[in-house]
Coordinates of C-alpha atoms in Angstrom, one line a residue:
X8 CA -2.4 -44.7 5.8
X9 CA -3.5 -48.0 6.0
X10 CA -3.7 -50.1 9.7
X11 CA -1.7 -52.8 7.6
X12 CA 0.4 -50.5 6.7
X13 CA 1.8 -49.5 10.0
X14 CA 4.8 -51.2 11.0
X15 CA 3.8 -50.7 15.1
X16 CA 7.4 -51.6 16.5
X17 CA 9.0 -49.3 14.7
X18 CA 6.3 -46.9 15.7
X19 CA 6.7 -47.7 19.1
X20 CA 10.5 -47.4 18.6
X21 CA 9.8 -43.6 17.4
X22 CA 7.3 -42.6 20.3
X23 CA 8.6 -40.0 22.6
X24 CA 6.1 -38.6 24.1
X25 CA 2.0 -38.7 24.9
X26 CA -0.7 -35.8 24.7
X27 CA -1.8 -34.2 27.8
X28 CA -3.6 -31.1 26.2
X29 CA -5.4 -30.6 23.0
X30 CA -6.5 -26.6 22.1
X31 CA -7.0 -25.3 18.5
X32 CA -3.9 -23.3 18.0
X33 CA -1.7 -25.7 20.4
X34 CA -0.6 -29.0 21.9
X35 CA 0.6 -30.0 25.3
X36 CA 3.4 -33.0 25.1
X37 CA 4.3 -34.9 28.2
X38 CA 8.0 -36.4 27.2
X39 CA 8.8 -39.8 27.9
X40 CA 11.6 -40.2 30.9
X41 CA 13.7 -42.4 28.4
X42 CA 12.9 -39.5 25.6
X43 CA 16.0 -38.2 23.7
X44 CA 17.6 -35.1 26.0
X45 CA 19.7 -34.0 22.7
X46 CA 20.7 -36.3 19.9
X47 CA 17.4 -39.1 19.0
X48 CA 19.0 -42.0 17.2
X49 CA 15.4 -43.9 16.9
X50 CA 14.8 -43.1 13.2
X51 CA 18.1 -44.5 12.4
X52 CA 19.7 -41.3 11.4
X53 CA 21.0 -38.8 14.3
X54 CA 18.8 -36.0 14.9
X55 CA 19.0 -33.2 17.4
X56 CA 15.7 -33.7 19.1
X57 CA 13.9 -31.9 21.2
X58 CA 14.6 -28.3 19.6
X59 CA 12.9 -25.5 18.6
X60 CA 10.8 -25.4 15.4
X61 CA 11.7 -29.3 15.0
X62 CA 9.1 -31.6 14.1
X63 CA 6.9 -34.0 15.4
X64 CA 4.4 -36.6 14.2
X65 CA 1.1 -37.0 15.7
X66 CA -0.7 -40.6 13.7
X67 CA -4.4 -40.2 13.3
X68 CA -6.8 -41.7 10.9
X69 CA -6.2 -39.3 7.8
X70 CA -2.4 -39.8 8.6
X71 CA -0.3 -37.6 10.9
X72 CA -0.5 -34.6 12.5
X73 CA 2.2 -32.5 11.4
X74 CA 3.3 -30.0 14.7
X75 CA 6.5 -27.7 15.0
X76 CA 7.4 -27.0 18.6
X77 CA 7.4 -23.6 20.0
X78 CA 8.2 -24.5 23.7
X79 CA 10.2 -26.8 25.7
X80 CA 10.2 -26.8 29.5
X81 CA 10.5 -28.7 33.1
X82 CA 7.6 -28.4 34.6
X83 CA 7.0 -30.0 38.2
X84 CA 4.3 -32.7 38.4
X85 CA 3.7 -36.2 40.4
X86 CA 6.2 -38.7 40.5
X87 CA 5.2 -40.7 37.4
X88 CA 4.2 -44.6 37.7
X89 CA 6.5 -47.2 36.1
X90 CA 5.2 -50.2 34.8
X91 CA 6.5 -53.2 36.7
X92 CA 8.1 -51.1 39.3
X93 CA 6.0 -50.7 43.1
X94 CA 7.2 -47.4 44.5
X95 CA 5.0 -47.7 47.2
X96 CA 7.9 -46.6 49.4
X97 CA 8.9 -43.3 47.9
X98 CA 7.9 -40.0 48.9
X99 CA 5.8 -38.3 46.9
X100 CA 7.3 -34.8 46.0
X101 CA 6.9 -32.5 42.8
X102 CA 9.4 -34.1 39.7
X103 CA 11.0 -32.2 37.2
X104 CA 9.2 -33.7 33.7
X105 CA 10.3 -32.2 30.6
X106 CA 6.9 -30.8 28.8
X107 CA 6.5 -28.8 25.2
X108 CA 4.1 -27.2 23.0
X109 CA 3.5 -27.8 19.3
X110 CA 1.8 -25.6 16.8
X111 CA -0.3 -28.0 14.6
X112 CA 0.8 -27.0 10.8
X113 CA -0.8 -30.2 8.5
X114 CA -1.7 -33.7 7.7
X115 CA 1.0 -35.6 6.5
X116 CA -0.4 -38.1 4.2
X117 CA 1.1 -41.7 2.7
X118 CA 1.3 -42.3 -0.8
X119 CA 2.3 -45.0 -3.2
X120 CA 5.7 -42.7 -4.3
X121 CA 5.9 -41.0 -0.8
X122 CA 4.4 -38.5 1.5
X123 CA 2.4 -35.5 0.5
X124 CA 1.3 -32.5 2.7
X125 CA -2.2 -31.2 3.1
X126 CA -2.7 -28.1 4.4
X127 CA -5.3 -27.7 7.6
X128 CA -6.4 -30.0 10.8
X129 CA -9.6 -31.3 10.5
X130 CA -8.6 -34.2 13.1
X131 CA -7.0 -33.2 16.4
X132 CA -5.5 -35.8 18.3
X133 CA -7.3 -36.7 21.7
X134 CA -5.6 -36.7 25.5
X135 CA -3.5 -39.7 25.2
X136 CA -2.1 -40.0 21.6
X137 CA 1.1 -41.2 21.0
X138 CA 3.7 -38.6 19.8
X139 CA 6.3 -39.7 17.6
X140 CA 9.6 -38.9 16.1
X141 CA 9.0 -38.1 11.8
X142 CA 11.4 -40.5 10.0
X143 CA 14.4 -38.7 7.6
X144 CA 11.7 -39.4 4.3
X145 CA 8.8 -38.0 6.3
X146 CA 10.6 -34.7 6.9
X147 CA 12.0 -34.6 3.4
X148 CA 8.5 -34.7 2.6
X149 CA 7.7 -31.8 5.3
X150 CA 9.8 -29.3 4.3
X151 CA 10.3 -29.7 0.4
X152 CA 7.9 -28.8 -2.0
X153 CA 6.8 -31.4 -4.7
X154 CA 4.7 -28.7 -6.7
X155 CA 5.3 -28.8 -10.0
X156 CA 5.9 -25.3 -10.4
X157 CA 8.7 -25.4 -7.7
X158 CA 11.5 -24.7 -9.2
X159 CA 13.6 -22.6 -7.5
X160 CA 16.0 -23.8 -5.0
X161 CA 16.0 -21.4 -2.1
X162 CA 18.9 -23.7 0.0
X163 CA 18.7 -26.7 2.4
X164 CA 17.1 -27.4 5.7
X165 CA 19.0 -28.3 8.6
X166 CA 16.3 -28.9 10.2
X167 CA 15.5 -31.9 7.9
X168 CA 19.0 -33.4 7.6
X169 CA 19.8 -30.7 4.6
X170 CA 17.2 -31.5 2.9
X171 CA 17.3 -29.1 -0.4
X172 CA 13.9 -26.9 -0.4
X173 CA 12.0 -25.8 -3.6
X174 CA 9.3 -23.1 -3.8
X175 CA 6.9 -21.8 -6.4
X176 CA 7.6 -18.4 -7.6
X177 CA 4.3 -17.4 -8.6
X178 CA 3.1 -18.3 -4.7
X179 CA 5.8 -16.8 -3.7
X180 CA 6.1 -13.1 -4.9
X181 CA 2.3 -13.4 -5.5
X182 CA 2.0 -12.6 -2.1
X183 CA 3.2 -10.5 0.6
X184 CA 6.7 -12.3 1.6
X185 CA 8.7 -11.0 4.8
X186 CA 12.5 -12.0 5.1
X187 CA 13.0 -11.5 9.3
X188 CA 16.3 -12.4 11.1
X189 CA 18.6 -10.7 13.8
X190 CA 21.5 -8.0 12.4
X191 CA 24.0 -10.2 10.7
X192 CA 22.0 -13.2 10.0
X193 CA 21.9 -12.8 6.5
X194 CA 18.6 -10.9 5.4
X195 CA 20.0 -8.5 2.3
X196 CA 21.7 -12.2 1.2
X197 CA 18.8 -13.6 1.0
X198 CA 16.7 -11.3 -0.8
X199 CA 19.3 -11.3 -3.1
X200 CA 19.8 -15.2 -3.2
X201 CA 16.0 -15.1 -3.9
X202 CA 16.2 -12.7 -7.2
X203 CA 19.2 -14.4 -8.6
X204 CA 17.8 -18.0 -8.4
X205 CA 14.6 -17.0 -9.9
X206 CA 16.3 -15.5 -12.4
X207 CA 18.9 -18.3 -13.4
X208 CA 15.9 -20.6 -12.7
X209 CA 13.7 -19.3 -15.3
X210 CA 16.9 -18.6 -18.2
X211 CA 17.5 -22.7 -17.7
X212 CA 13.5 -23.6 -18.5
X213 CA 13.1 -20.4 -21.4
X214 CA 16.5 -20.6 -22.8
X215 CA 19.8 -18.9 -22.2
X216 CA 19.1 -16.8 -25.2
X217 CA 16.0 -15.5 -23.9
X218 CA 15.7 -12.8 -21.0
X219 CA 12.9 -13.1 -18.3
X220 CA 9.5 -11.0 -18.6
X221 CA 10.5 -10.2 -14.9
X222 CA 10.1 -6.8 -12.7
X223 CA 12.5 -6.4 -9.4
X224 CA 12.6 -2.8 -8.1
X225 CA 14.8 -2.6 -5.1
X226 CA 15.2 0.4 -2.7
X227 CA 18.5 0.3 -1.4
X228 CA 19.1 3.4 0.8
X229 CA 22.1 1.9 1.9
X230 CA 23.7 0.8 -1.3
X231 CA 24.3 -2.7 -0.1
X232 CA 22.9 -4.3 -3.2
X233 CA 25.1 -2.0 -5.7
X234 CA 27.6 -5.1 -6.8
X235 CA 24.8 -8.1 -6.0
X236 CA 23.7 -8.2 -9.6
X237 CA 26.9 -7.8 -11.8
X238 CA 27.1 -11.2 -14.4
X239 CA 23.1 -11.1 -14.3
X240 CA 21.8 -12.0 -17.8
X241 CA 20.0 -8.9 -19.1
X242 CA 19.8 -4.9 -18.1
X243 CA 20.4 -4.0 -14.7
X244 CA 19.3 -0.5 -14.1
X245 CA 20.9 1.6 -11.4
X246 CA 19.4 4.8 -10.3
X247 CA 21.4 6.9 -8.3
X248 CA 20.6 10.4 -6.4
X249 CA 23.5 12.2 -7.2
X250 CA 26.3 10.7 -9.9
X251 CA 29.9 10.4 -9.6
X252 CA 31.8 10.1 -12.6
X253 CA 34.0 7.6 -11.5
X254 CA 31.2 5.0 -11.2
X255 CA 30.0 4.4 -14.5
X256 CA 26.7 2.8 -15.1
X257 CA 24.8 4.4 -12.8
X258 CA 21.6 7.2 -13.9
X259 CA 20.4 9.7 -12.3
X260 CA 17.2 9.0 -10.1
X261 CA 14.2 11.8 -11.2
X262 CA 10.7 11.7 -9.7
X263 CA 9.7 14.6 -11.2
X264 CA 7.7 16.9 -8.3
X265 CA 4.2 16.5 -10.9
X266 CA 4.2 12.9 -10.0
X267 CA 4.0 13.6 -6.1
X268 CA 0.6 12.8 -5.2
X269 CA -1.5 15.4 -2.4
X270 CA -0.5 13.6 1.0
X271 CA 3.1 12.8 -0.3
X272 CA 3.7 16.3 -0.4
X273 CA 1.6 17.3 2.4
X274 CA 4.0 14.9 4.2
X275 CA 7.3 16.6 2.7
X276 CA 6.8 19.8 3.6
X277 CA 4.9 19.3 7.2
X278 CA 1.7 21.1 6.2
X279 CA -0.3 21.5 8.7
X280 CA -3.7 20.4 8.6
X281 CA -6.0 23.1 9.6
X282 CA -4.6 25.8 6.9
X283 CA -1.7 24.8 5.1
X284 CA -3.0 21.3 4.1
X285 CA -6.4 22.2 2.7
X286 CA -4.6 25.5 0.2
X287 CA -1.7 23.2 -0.5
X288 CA -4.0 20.5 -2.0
X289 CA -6.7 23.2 -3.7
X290 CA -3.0 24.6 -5.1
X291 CA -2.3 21.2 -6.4
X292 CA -5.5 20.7 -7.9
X293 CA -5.8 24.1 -10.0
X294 CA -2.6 23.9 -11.3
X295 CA -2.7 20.1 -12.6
X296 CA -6.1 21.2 -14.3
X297 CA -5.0 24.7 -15.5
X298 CA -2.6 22.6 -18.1
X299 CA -5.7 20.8 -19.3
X300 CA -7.4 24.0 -19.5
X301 CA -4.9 25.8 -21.5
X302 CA -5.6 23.6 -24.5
X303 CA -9.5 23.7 -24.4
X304 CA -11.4 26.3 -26.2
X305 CA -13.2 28.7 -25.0
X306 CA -16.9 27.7 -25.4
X307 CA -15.7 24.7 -22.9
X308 CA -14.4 27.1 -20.7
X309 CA -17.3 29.4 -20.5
X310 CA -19.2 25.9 -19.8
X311 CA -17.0 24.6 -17.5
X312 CA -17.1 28.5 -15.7
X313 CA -21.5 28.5 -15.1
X314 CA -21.6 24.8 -14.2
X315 CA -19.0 25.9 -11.5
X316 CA -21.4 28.7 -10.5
X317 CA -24.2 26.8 -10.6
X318 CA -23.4 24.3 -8.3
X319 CA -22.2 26.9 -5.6
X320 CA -26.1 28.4 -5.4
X321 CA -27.2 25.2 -5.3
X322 CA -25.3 24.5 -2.3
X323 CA -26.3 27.9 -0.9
X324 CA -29.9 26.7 -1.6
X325 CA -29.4 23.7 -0.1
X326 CA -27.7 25.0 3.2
X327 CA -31.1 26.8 4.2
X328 CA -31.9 30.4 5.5
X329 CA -28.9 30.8 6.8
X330 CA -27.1 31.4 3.5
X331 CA -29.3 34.4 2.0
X332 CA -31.1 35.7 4.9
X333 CA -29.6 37.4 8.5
X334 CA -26.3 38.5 8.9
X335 CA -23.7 37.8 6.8
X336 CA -25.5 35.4 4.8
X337 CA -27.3 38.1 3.0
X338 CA -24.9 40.1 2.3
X339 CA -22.5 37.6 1.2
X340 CA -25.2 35.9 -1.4
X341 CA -25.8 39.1 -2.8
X342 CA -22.1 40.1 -3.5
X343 CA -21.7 36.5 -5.1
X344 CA -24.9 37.3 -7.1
X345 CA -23.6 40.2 -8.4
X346 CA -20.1 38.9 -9.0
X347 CA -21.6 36.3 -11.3
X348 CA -23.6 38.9 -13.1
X349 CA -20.3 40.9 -13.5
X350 CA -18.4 38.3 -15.2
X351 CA -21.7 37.2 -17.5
X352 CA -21.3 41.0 -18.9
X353 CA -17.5 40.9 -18.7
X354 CA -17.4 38.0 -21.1
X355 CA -20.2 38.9 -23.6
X356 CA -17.4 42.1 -23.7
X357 CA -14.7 39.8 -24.7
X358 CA -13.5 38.9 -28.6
X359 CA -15.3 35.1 -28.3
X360 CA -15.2 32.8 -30.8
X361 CA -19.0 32.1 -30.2
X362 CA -20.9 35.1 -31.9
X363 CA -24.5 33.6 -30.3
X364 CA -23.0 33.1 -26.9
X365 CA -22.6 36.9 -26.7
X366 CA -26.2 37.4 -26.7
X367 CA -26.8 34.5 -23.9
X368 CA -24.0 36.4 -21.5
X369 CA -25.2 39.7 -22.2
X370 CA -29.1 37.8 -21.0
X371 CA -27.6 35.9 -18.1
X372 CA -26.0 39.3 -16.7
X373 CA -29.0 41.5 -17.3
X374 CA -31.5 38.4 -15.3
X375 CA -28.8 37.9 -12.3
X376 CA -28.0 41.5 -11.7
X377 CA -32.4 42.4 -11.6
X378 CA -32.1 39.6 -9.2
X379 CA -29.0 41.5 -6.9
X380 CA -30.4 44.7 -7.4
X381 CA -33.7 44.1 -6.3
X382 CA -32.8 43.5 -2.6
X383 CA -29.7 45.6 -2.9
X384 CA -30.0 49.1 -0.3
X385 CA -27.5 51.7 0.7
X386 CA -27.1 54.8 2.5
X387 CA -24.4 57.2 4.2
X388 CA -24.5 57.4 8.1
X389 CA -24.2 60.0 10.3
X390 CA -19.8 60.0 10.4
X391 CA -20.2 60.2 6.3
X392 CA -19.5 56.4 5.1
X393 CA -21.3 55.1 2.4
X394 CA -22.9 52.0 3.2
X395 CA -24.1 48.9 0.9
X396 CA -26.1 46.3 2.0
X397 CA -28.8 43.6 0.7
X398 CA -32.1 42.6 2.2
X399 CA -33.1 39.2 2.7
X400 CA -33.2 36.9 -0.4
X401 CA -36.7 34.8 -0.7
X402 CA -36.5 31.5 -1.8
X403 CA -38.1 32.3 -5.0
X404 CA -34.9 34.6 -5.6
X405 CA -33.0 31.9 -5.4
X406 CA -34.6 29.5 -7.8
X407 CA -34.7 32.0 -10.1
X408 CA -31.2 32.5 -10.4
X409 CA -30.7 28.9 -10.5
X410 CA -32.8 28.1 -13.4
X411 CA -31.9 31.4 -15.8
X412 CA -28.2 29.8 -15.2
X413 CA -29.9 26.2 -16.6
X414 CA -31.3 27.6 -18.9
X415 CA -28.2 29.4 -20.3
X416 CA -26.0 26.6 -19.8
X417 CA -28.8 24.4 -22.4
X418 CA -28.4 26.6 -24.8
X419 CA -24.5 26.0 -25.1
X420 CA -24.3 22.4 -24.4
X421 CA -25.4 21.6 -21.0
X422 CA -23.9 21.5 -17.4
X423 CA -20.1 20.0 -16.7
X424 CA -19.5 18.2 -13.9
X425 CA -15.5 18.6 -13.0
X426 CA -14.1 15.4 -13.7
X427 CA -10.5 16.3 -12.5
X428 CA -7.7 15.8 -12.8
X429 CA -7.9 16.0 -9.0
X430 CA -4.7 17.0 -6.5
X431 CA -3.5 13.3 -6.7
X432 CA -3.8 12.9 -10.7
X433 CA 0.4 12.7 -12.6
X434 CA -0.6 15.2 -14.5
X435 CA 3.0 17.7 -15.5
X436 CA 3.2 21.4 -14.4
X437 CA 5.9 23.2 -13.8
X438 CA 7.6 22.8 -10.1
X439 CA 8.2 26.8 -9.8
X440 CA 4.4 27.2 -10.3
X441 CA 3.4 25.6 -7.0
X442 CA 5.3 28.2 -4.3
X443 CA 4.2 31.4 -6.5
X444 CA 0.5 30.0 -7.1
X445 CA 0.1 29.0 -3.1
X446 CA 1.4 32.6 -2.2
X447 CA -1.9 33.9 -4.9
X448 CA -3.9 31.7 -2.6
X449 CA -2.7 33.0 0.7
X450 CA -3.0 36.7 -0.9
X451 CA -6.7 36.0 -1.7
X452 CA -7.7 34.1 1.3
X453 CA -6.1 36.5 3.6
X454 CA -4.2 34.0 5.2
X455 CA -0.2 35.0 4.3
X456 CA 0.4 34.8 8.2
X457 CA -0.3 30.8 8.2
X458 CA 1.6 30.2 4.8
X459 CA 4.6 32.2 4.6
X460 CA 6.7 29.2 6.2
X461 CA 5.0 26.8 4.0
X462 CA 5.7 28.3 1.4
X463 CA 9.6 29.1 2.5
X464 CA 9.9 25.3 2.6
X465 CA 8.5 24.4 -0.9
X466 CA 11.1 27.3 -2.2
X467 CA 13.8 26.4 0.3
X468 CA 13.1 22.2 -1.2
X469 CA 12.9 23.6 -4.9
X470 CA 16.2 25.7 -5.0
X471 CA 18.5 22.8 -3.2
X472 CA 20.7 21.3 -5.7
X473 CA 20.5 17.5 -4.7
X474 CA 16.8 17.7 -4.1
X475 CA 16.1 20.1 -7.6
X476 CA 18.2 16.8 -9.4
X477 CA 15.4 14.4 -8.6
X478 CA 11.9 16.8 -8.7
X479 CA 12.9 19.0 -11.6
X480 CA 10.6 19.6 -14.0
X481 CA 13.4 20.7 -16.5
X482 CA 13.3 17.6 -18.5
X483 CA 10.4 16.8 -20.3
X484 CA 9.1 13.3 -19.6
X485 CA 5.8 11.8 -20.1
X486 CA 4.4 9.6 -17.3
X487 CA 4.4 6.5 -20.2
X488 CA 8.0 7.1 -20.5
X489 CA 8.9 7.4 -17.0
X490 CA 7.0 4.0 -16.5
X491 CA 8.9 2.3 -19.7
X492 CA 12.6 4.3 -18.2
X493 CA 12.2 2.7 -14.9
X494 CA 10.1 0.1 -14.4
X495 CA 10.8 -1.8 -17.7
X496 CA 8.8 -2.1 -20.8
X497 CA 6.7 -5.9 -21.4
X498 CA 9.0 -8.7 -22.2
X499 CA 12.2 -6.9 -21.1
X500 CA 13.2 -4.9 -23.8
X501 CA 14.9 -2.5 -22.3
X502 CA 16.0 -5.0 -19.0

């Protein structure tokens, strides 16, 4: 804004007010005595000035300072001096001045065709400056937006004497956008208003003919938005909990219990987090993998099997002493040992499809179980009980049993890591397989004291009717369809 530019008696018509404190996130006014109490005629136009969230100018080099108030107050200070006027003769005691605070929000900016906004305050004003009233164009210019992406029109401003305010869309749901307002002040309304006029916005610049590559998913526990989008162009799907036949139009709403990720179930059913959490989660996970391992054959499995193994004496390894020497490290190593040596024979046993791996199993067994029964001792004591027990494990044992499982797993293909699906992954099982497959677990861990409730609300959640509508596993959906059913295919095929 140019010094020549300035027309100063009309700027000293619109001055209310001078700057008493300057911080970074606020401004102290001091209002003039003769400073509008209610309506301010000085810009020509009646405005209700001062009021919260109005405006206020602040001129400066770049411009103006754009500030909203926050606060207005009476706060006693001196009698203040008049110009021209001696009061030599009046008391001096505390007068009421009116005082507010401003939230600095811009620069305001002339132009040859207007105002334009900049966002950020790189020049504060200093003690002093004049405060002025922002003419009708300058808050036009304030609170609409001359983008030229902003095309919807999200209503008027009273603020600026109903001035009509456009935003951007792709600022606008690009971000994280909060509609706040007391009970009654018109909140669902406006979420509402703020779909339909994007939508009617974009038809007039595509075409009428054409629908809107545009997603709105809206939870609506309290069915207030059930009518809001009848005579919208295109498909609006309405997923319901529980149908009734009068209503037509309405589908019944299924998140299939597969698609329920670890803590989402953890949260439905109250699983504690000592027991029932950890064996909820390990159920998850074995039964979303156990429908991938169905389909995989068997040399994969053995694979898959001895890589498991292997990494469970490496962590015994790797925990020290204490895992294969004392009391019950010992003993427990050796049992594992032997367990593994077990099922190496057990398998070589079986029908496989492998004729070589045979040979390999029937090896691996025979190297773990010289290993186990090295350091393996028993004897009956004095009441008549037989008695097993291992002696300590050296490290060398260890290693040993380590590499003949390498050295098996090499000669079938090599060591696989587990690369899920993991507790959290949409992958489909059957929703009756979770209560009977945590039970299994309790059974094995010898903890059915800490499950049975757990396990009495997953059944109890499985068998209600309303609940078994939505989580069923009855119909057979694919996560891609499920994503096309209800959040929409690309360019609204399907609405």
């Amino acid at each position: 804004m140019n010094p020549s530019d300035i027309n100063f008696d009309d700027l000293r018509n619109l001055t209310i007010g001078t700057v008493e404190s300057v911080s970074p996130r606020e401004i102290r006014v001091l209002l003039d005595l003769n400073a509008p109490q209610n309506t301010a005629l000085n810009t020509g136009t009646p405005t209700l000035f001062p009021k919260i969230n109005g405006y206020v100018l602040l001129p400066n080099e770049a411009g103006a300072l754009i500030g909203m108030i926050s606060w207005i107050g009476i706060e006693h200070s001196p009698y203040p001096k008049r110009k021209g006027f001696k009061d030599f003769d009046l008391v001096d005691l505390p007068f009421p001045l009116r005082k507010m605070s401003i939230s600095p929000l811009g620069i305001l900016k002339q132009e040859d065709k207007g105002y334009k906004i900049e966002r950020g305050v790189y020049s504060y004003p200093s003690v002093g400056d004049a405060v002025v009233i922002p003419t009708h164009e300058q808050l036009q210019s304030i609170v609409e937006n001359k983008g030229e992406n902003a095309k919807i029109k999200i209503g008027n401003s009273p603020l600026a004497a109903n001035a009509p305010v456009y935003v951007d869309p792709d600022k606008l749901f690009g971000r994280h956008v909060a509609v706040l307002g007391n009970t009654g002040s018109g909140k669902s309304c406006s979420v509402a208003g703020l779909i339909r006029w994007s939508l009617e916005a974009v038809k007039n610049d595509i075409g009428l003919d054409k629908n809107p590559n545009a997603r709105f998913i809206i939870f609506d526990p309290n069915g207030e938005y059930t009518k809001t989008f009848d005579g919208v162009s295109g498909n609006v799907r309405i997923f319901k909990v529980a149908i009734d036949e009068k209503n037509n139009g309405f589908e019944q709403l299924e998140v299939p219990a597969w698609m329920w990720n670890s803590y989402e179930w953890s949260s439905i059913t109250q699983a504690s987090g000592r027991t029932q959490r950890p064996l909820l989660r390990r159920a998850l996970r074995e039964l979303r993998s156990g429908s991938i391992d169905s389909n995989e054959d068997e040399l994969l499995s053995i694979r898959r099997f001895y890589s498991s193994c292997l990494v469970e004496l490496k962590n015994d390894y790797h925990r020290g002493a204490s895992a294969y020497k004392g009391k019950p490290g010992k003993n427990e190593f050796g049992k594992k040992l032997q367990s593994i040596a077990n099922d190496a024979h057990n398998d070589s046993q079986k029908s496989l499809s492998v004729p070589e791996l045979t040979a390999k199993l029937s090896e691996l067994s025979t190297e773990l179980e010289s290993i186990a029964s090295e350091k393996y001792a028993s004897f009956t004591n004095e009441s008549g009980e037989f008695i097993e027990y291992y002696n300590d494990f050296e490290k060398a044992n260890i290693e040993n049993a380590i590499n003949f499982i390498e050295l098996f797993l090499s000669k079938i293909g090599g060591v696989i890591l587990y690369k899920g699906p993991d507790e959290d992954s949409p992958v489909y099982f059957k929703d009756e397989d979770l209560p009977n497959h945590l039970e299994r677990l309790a059974q094995e861990q010898n903890v059915q004291q800490f499950l049975d409730f757990l396990i009495m609300r997953v059944r109890t959640m499985l068998s209600d009717t309303r609940m078994s509508s939505i989580i069923g596993t009855e119909t057979d959906i694919s996560l891609t369809d499920w994503l096309d059913k209800y959040v929409g295919k690309n360019n609204a095929e399907n609405g």
